[in-house]
CSV table of C-alpha atoms in Angstrom, one decimal:
chain,number,residue,atom,x,y,z
H,1,UNK,CA,14.8,85.7,64.8
H,2,UNK,CA,12.8,84.0,61.8
H,3,UNK,CA,12.9,80.5,62.1
H,4,UNK,CA,10.7,80.3,58.8
H,5,UNK,CA,12.2,77.6,56.3
H,6,UNK,CA,13.3,78.5,52.6
H,7,UNK,CA,11.7,77.1,49.9
H,8,UNK,CA,15.1,75.1,49.1
H,9,UNK,CA,14.8,74.2,53.3
H,10,UNK,CA,11.4,73.4,52.9
H,11,UNK,CA,11.7,71.3,49.6
H,12,UNK,CA,14.3,69.6,51.5
H,13,UNK,CA,12.6,68.2,54.7
H,14,UNK,CA,9.3,67.3,52.3
H,15,UNK,CA,11.9,64.8,50.2
H,16,UNK,CA,13.8,64.3,52.8
H,17,UNK,CA,10.1,62.8,54.9
H,18,UNK,CA,9.3,61.1,51.5
H,19,UNK,CA,12.2,59.2,51.4
H,20,UNK,CA,12.6,57.4,55.2
H,21,UNK,CA,8.7,56.9,55.1
H,22,UNK,CA,8.8,55.3,52.1
H,23,UNK,CA,11.8,53.2,53.0
H,24,UNK,CA,12.4,53.4,56.4
H,25,UNK,CA,9.6,51.0,57.2
H,26,UNK,CA,9.3,48.3,60.5
H,27,UNK,CA,10.0,45.3,57.9
H,28,UNK,CA,13.1,47.3,56.1
H,29,UNK,CA,15.1,48.1,59.7
H,30,UNK,CA,14.3,44.8,61.0
H,31,UNK,CA,15.9,42.7,58.1
H,32,UNK,CA,18.9,45.6,59.2
H,33,UNK,CA,19.8,44.2,62.2
H,34,UNK,CA,22.3,47.0,63.6
H,35,UNK,CA,24.0,47.8,60.2
H,36,UNK,CA,23.3,50.4,57.7
H,37,UNK,CA,20.2,50.2,55.3
H,38,UNK,CA,22.5,50.8,52.3
H,39,UNK,CA,19.6,51.0,50.1
H,40,UNK,CA,18.1,54.1,51.7
H,41,UNK,CA,21.6,55.6,51.5
H,42,UNK,CA,22.1,55.6,47.8
H,43,UNK,CA,18.4,56.9,47.3
H,44,UNK,CA,19.2,59.7,50.1
H,45,UNK,CA,22.3,60.8,47.8
H,46,UNK,CA,20.9,60.0,44.7
H,47,UNK,CA,18.1,62.5,45.7
H,48,UNK,CA,20.8,64.8,46.2
H,49,UNK,CA,20.3,65.3,49.7
H,50,UNK,CA,24.4,65.4,51.9
H,51,UNK,CA,25.1,67.7,48.7
H,52,UNK,CA,21.8,70.1,49.4
H,53,UNK,CA,22.9,70.9,52.9
H,54,UNK,CA,25.5,73.0,51.1
H,55,UNK,CA,22.6,75.9,50.2
H,56,UNK,CA,20.7,75.5,53.3
H,57,UNK,CA,22.8,75.3,56.0
H,58,UNK,CA,22.8,74.2,58.8
H,59,UNK,CA,18.6,74.7,59.8
H,60,UNK,CA,18.5,73.0,56.8
H,61,UNK,CA,20.4,69.8,57.9
H,62,UNK,CA,18.1,69.9,61.6
H,63,UNK,CA,14.8,69.3,59.4
H,64,UNK,CA,16.2,67.0,57.3
H,65,UNK,CA,17.2,65.2,60.2
H,66,UNK,CA,14.2,65.3,61.8
H,67,UNK,CA,13.0,63.3,59.7
H,68,UNK,CA,15.3,60.4,60.2
H,69,UNK,CA,14.5,60.9,63.5
H,70,UNK,CA,11.0,59.8,62.9
H,71,UNK,CA,11.6,57.1,61.3
H,72,UNK,CA,14.8,55.9,63.3
H,73,UNK,CA,16.9,55.5,59.9
H,74,UNK,CA,19.4,53.8,60.2
H,75,UNK,CA,21.8,55.9,58.0
H,76,UNK,CA,25.1,58.0,58.5
H,77,UNK,CA,23.2,61.0,57.1
H,78,UNK,CA,24.4,63.4,60.1
H,79,UNK,CA,28.2,62.8,60.4
H,80,UNK,CA,28.9,62.5,56.7
H,81,UNK,CA,27.2,66.4,56.7
H,82,UNK,CA,27.9,67.7,59.2
H,83,UNK,CA,31.8,66.1,59.9
H,84,UNK,CA,31.8,66.1,55.9
H,85,UNK,CA,30.0,68.5,54.1
H,86,UNK,CA,29.4,71.4,56.6
H,87,UNK,CA,32.7,71.4,57.6
H,88,UNK,CA,35.0,71.4,55.0
H,89,UNK,CA,33.0,73.5,53.3
H,90,UNK,CA,33.4,75.5,56.0
H,91,UNK,CA,37.1,75.4,57.2
H,92,UNK,CA,38.1,73.3,54.1
H,93,UNK,CA,40.9,75.1,51.7
H,94,UNK,CA,40.1,75.3,48.2
H,95,UNK,CA,42.4,72.6,47.3
H,96,UNK,CA,40.4,70.1,49.6
H,97,UNK,CA,36.9,71.5,49.3
H,98,UNK,CA,37.6,71.3,45.2
H,99,UNK,CA,39.1,67.3,46.0
H,100,UNK,CA,37.2,66.0,48.7
H,101,UNK,CA,33.2,67.5,48.3
H,102,UNK,CA,32.1,66.2,45.4
H,103,UNK,CA,32.6,62.3,46.9
H,104,UNK,CA,30.6,63.6,49.6
H,105,UNK,CA,27.7,65.3,48.1
H,106,UNK,CA,27.0,62.1,45.9
H,107,UNK,CA,28.2,59.0,48.9
H,108,UNK,CA,30.6,57.5,47.6
H,109,UNK,CA,33.0,58.9,50.2
H,110,UNK,CA,31.7,59.1,54.0
H,111,UNK,CA,32.6,61.1,56.6
H,112,UNK,CA,32.3,60.8,60.6
H,113,UNK,CA,33.9,62.7,63.4
H,114,UNK,CA,35.9,61.3,66.4
H,115,UNK,CA,35.0,63.7,69.0
H,116,UNK,CA,35.8,66.0,71.5
H,117,UNK,CA,39.7,66.2,71.8
H,118,UNK,CA,40.8,65.0,75.1
H,119,UNK,CA,39.0,61.6,74.2
H,120,UNK,CA,42.5,60.1,74.0
H,121,UNK,CA,44.3,61.1,70.2
H,122,UNK,CA,47.7,62.8,70.4
H,123,UNK,CA,50.0,64.7,68.2
H,124,UNK,CA,53.7,62.6,68.6
H,125,UNK,CA,56.6,64.6,67.7
H,126,UNK,CA,56.9,63.1,64.2
H,127,UNK,CA,53.4,64.9,63.5
H,128,UNK,CA,51.7,61.1,63.1
H,129,UNK,CA,48.8,61.2,65.1
H,130,UNK,CA,48.5,57.9,68.0
H,131,UNK,CA,45.7,57.1,70.6
H,132,UNK,CA,41.9,55.9,70.5
H,133,UNK,CA,38.9,56.7,70.2
H,134,UNK,CA,36.5,53.6,71.9
H,135,UNK,CA,33.4,55.0,70.0
H,136,UNK,CA,33.0,57.2,66.9
H,137,UNK,CA,29.2,56.3,65.0
H,138,UNK,CA,28.9,54.8,62.1
H,139,UNK,CA,32.7,54.5,61.9
H,140,UNK,CA,32.3,51.2,60.0
H,141,UNK,CA,30.2,53.2,56.9
H,142,UNK,CA,33.0,55.8,57.0
H,143,UNK,CA,35.4,56.3,54.5
H,144,UNK,CA,36.3,59.4,56.4
H,145,UNK,CA,37.3,60.6,59.7
H,146,UNK,CA,37.5,64.0,61.3
H,147,UNK,CA,39.4,63.4,64.3
H,148,UNK,CA,40.2,65.7,66.7
H,149,UNK,CA,43.4,65.9,68.8
H,150,UNK,CA,44.2,67.0,72.4
H,151,UNK,CA,45.3,70.2,71.3
H,152,UNK,CA,41.9,71.3,69.7
H,153,UNK,CA,43.2,70.6,65.8
H,154,UNK,CA,41.4,69.1,63.1
H,155,UNK,CA,42.8,66.5,61.0
H,156,UNK,CA,41.3,64.4,58.6
H,157,UNK,CA,42.1,60.6,58.2
H,158,UNK,CA,41.3,58.1,55.5
H,159,UNK,CA,39.6,54.6,56.7
H,160,UNK,CA,42.0,52.2,55.8
H,161,UNK,CA,45.3,54.0,56.1
H,162,UNK,CA,48.4,52.8,57.6
H,163,UNK,CA,48.5,53.2,61.4
H,164,UNK,CA,44.8,53.0,61.1
H,165,UNK,CA,43.8,50.1,62.9
H,166,UNK,CA,39.1,50.0,63.1
H,167,UNK,CA,37.3,47.5,65.3
H,168,UNK,CA,33.1,46.8,65.3
H,169,UNK,CA,31.9,47.8,68.6
H,170,UNK,CA,27.7,47.1,69.3
H,171,UNK,CA,26.1,50.4,71.1
H,172,UNK,CA,22.0,50.4,72.1
H,173,UNK,CA,21.3,52.3,68.5
H,174,UNK,CA,22.2,50.4,65.7
H,175,UNK,CA,24.7,53.0,64.3
H,176,UNK,CA,27.2,50.4,62.9
H,177,UNK,CA,29.6,52.5,65.3
H,178,UNK,CA,33.1,51.7,65.8
H,179,UNK,CA,36.7,52.4,68.1
H,180,UNK,CA,39.3,54.0,65.8
H,181,UNK,CA,42.9,53.5,67.0
H,182,UNK,CA,45.7,55.3,65.8
H,183,UNK,CA,49.5,54.6,65.9
H,184,UNK,CA,51.1,57.4,64.2
H,185,UNK,CA,48.2,57.4,61.5
H,186,UNK,CA,49.0,60.3,58.7
H,187,UNK,CA,45.8,62.8,58.8
H,188,UNK,CA,45.8,65.9,56.1
H,189,UNK,CA,45.6,69.9,59.0
H,190,UNK,CA,41.8,70.8,58.7
H,191,UNK,CA,41.3,74.6,59.9
H,192,UNK,CA,43.0,77.1,60.3
H,193,UNK,CA,45.6,77.8,63.3
H,194,UNK,CA,44.1,78.1,67.0
H,195,UNK,CA,40.1,76.6,68.2
H,196,UNK,CA,38.2,78.5,66.4
H,197,UNK,CA,37.9,75.5,63.7
H,198,UNK,CA,36.9,72.7,65.9
H,199,UNK,CA,35.1,74.8,68.4
H,200,UNK,CA,32.1,75.3,65.1
H,201,UNK,CA,32.5,71.6,64.1
H,202,UNK,CA,31.7,70.5,67.4
H,203,UNK,CA,28.6,73.3,68.0
H,204,UNK,CA,27.2,71.7,63.8
H,205,UNK,CA,27.6,68.4,65.0
H,206,UNK,CA,26.0,69.2,68.2
H,207,UNK,CA,23.0,70.7,67.0
H,208,UNK,CA,22.7,68.1,63.9
H,209,UNK,CA,22.0,65.5,66.8
H,210,UNK,CA,19.7,67.6,68.9
H,211,UNK,CA,18.0,68.3,65.9
H,212,UNK,CA,18.3,64.2,64.6
H,213,UNK,CA,16.5,63.6,68.7
H,214,UNK,CA,13.7,66.1,68.1
H,215,UNK,CA,12.6,63.9,66.0
H,216,UNK,CA,13.3,60.5,67.5
H,217,UNK,CA,11.7,61.9,70.1
H,218,UNK,CA,8.4,63.0,67.8
H,219,UNK,CA,8.0,59.3,66.9
H,220,UNK,CA,7.9,58.2,70.2
H,221,UNK,CA,4.9,60.5,70.8
H,222,UNK,CA,3.4,60.1,67.7
H,223,UNK,CA,3.9,56.4,68.5
H,224,UNK,CA,2.2,56.8,72.1
H,225,UNK,CA,-0.8,58.5,70.9
H,226,UNK,CA,-1.3,56.2,68.2
H,227,UNK,CA,-1.7,53.1,70.9
H,228,UNK,CA,-3.5,55.1,74.1
H,229,UNK,CA,-5.9,56.8,71.4
H,230,UNK,CA,-7.2,53.1,70.1
H,231,UNK,CA,-5.7,50.8,73.0
H,232,UNK,CA,-8.8,51.0,75.5
H,233,UNK,CA,-9.2,49.8,79.2
H,234,UNK,CA,-12.3,49.1,82.0
H,235,UNK,CA,-14.6,50.1,78.4
H,236,UNK,CA,-12.6,53.7,77.5
H,237,UNK,CA,-9.8,54.2,75.8
H,238,UNK,CA,-6.1,55.0,77.7
H,239,UNK,CA,-5.5,58.6,76.4
H,240,UNK,CA,-8.7,58.9,78.4
H,241,UNK,CA,-7.0,59.0,81.6
H,242,UNK,CA,-5.9,62.3,83.2
H,243,UNK,CA,-1.9,60.5,84.0
H,244,UNK,CA,-1.9,59.5,80.5
H,245,UNK,CA,-2.9,62.8,79.1
H,246,UNK,CA,-0.3,64.8,81.5
H,247,UNK,CA,2.7,62.4,80.4
H,248,UNK,CA,2.1,62.9,76.9
H,249,UNK,CA,1.4,66.9,77.1
H,250,UNK,CA,4.8,67.2,79.6
H,251,UNK,CA,6.6,64.7,75.9
H,252,UNK,CA,5.1,66.7,73.8
H,253,UNK,CA,6.4,70.7,75.6
H,254,UNK,CA,10.1,68.9,76.3
H,255,UNK,CA,9.6,67.8,72.2
H,256,UNK,CA,9.1,71.6,71.6
H,257,UNK,CA,12.1,73.2,73.5
H,258,UNK,CA,14.4,70.8,71.5
H,259,UNK,CA,13.5,72.0,68.7
H,260,UNK,CA,12.7,75.1,69.0
H,261,UNK,CA,16.7,75.6,70.5
H,262,UNK,CA,18.5,73.5,68.2
H,263,UNK,CA,16.6,75.4,65.4
H,264,UNK,CA,17.5,78.8,66.9
H,265,UNK,CA,21.4,77.1,67.2
H,266,UNK,CA,21.2,75.9,63.2
H,267,UNK,CA,19.7,79.8,62.1
H,268,UNK,CA,22.4,81.7,63.6
H,269,UNK,CA,25.0,79.4,62.4
H,270,UNK,CA,23.8,79.9,59.1
H,271,UNK,CA,23.0,83.9,59.4
H,272,UNK,CA,27.3,84.6,61.0
H,273,UNK,CA,25.9,84.3,64.1
H,274,UNK,CA,28.1,83.3,67.7
H,275,UNK,CA,26.1,79.8,68.3
H,276,UNK,CA,28.1,77.9,70.3
H,277,UNK,CA,26.2,78.7,74.0
H,278,UNK,CA,23.2,78.1,71.6
H,279,UNK,CA,24.4,74.2,70.6
H,280,UNK,CA,25.2,73.2,74.1
H,281,UNK,CA,21.6,74.6,75.3
H,282,UNK,CA,19.9,72.6,72.0
H,283,UNK,CA,22.6,69.3,73.3
H,284,UNK,CA,21.6,70.1,77.0
H,285,UNK,CA,18.1,69.8,76.1
H,286,UNK,CA,18.1,66.8,73.0
H,287,UNK,CA,20.0,65.5,75.7
H,288,UNK,CA,17.8,65.4,79.7
H,289,UNK,CA,14.7,66.1,77.8
H,290,UNK,CA,14.8,63.8,75.2
H,291,UNK,CA,15.6,60.7,77.5
H,292,UNK,CA,12.9,62.1,79.6
H,293,UNK,CA,10.1,61.4,76.9
H,294,UNK,CA,11.8,58.3,75.4
H,295,UNK,CA,11.0,56.7,78.3
H,296,UNK,CA,7.7,58.1,78.1
H,297,UNK,CA,6.6,57.3,74.8
H,298,UNK,CA,7.8,53.3,76.9
H,299,UNK,CA,6.1,53.8,79.4
H,300,UNK,CA,2.6,54.8,77.8
H,301,UNK,CA,2.8,52.2,75.5
H,302,UNK,CA,2.8,49.9,79.3
H,303,UNK,CA,3.8,46.3,77.9
H,304,UNK,CA,3.9,46.5,74.7
H,305,UNK,CA,7.3,49.5,75.3
H,306,UNK,CA,9.9,46.7,77.0
H,307,UNK,CA,8.7,44.2,72.8
H,308,UNK,CA,13.0,44.6,71.6
H,309,UNK,CA,11.1,44.0,68.6
H,310,UNK,CA,8.3,46.7,69.3
H,311,UNK,CA,9.0,50.0,66.6
H,312,UNK,CA,8.4,52.3,70.2
H,313,UNK,CA,11.8,50.3,71.0
H,314,UNK,CA,14.1,51.6,68.8
H,315,UNK,CA,12.9,55.2,70.1
H,316,UNK,CA,14.3,54.3,73.4
H,317,UNK,CA,16.8,52.8,71.7
H,318,UNK,CA,17.9,55.9,70.4
H,319,UNK,CA,16.8,58.2,72.2
H,320,UNK,CA,19.0,56.3,74.6
H,321,UNK,CA,22.4,56.6,72.2
H,322,UNK,CA,21.8,60.2,71.5
H,323,UNK,CA,21.3,61.1,75.5
H,324,UNK,CA,25.2,59.5,75.9
H,325,UNK,CA,26.3,60.6,72.2
H,326,UNK,CA,25.7,64.7,73.5
H,327,UNK,CA,27.0,63.7,76.5
H,328,UNK,CA,25.4,64.2,80.6
H,329,UNK,CA,23.6,67.2,81.3
H,330,UNK,CA,25.3,67.9,84.5
H,331,UNK,CA,29.2,68.0,82.1
H,332,UNK,CA,27.0,70.3,79.5
H,333,UNK,CA,25.7,72.5,82.3
H,334,UNK,CA,29.0,72.5,83.4
H,335,UNK,CA,30.7,73.4,80.1
H,336,UNK,CA,27.5,76.3,79.3
H,337,UNK,CA,28.0,77.4,82.5
H,338,UNK,CA,32.3,77.9,81.7
H,339,UNK,CA,31.7,79.2,78.9
H,340,UNK,CA,29.4,82.2,79.8
H,341,UNK,CA,30.8,83.2,82.4
H,342,UNK,CA,34.6,83.5,80.6
H,343,UNK,CA,32.6,86.0,77.6
H,344,UNK,CA,31.5,88.4,80.6
H,345,UNK,CA,34.7,88.7,81.5
H,346,UNK,CA,36.4,89.4,78.7
H,347,UNK,CA,33.7,91.9,78.2
H,348,UNK,CA,34.1,93.5,81.1
H,349,UNK,CA,37.7,93.6,80.5
H,350,UNK,CA,36.9,96.1,77.3
H,351,UNK,CA,34.6,97.6,78.4
H,352,UNK,CA,38.3,98.1,81.4
H,353,UNK,CA,40.2,99.4,78.5
H,354,UNK,CA,37.7,101.5,77.4
């Protein structure tokens, strides 16, 4: 394994970090409220970052999403790349790629995903899609939605088409989320027969959100370190207290665990290696450890951490929202265990035949 970024991936990370740091300031986030920063999204697309994901792969996206997470920038970068650019590039037909990718690259089209399968969407006898996805991230910004039906087939839906209804839903984090209701909507099939496309897109999205959580946790920890080294109690900095040091150290180690597991999953996908179990591992760390890290960041700020207007509180809300979006740790572990058992059983059957 070699997670060393290529020159192109390093350039993407540095450019993303520069744009997010310059434009996703406390003042701009406050002004944006719970909505998306449209000017920031235009800047990202103008710099070619969504389109660059095709060349730099999932690892390149994870590196860029770390930078977004550090600043809790309110743009649909993760969803439009994971459910849009990478999904269409990997599983779209030649005609779909030619038609859809240019708009996804320049940001004139924004994609999101209604996952997981079985969330309530089914295919009716006449071929229409019917059902409800209660919470779809950045749905209010999306022009298209990649919908996972109950049979794990993928369907490309245009927002605003007949039978497609969107209702705003506010979540803990300002993700411009919405409730998607389909009533006989007509979708465009993406991917071949079987669940392979669904499993790949789901693993890609899980890895992307784990990368986003890495940045959220790193940003929370950086703020906590800055606060505890400058805030004094009884004539000395808070950071000199052993309890503070230990909690910060634990948060650092857990942030690194999220980072390395998300890097591994992304690298394996880019190398064409199996990575579903690795994506689940990254998702588990992002959910379980991510929740603990943002709680630590808030607690190390003392009373300031409970201030809704304080920047560290945004990291807390984002961390909890990513935790909820990925699914609770017990569910992810159950899915991971089932996947490992099934893989070993299949390997045993193969050896028996041999």
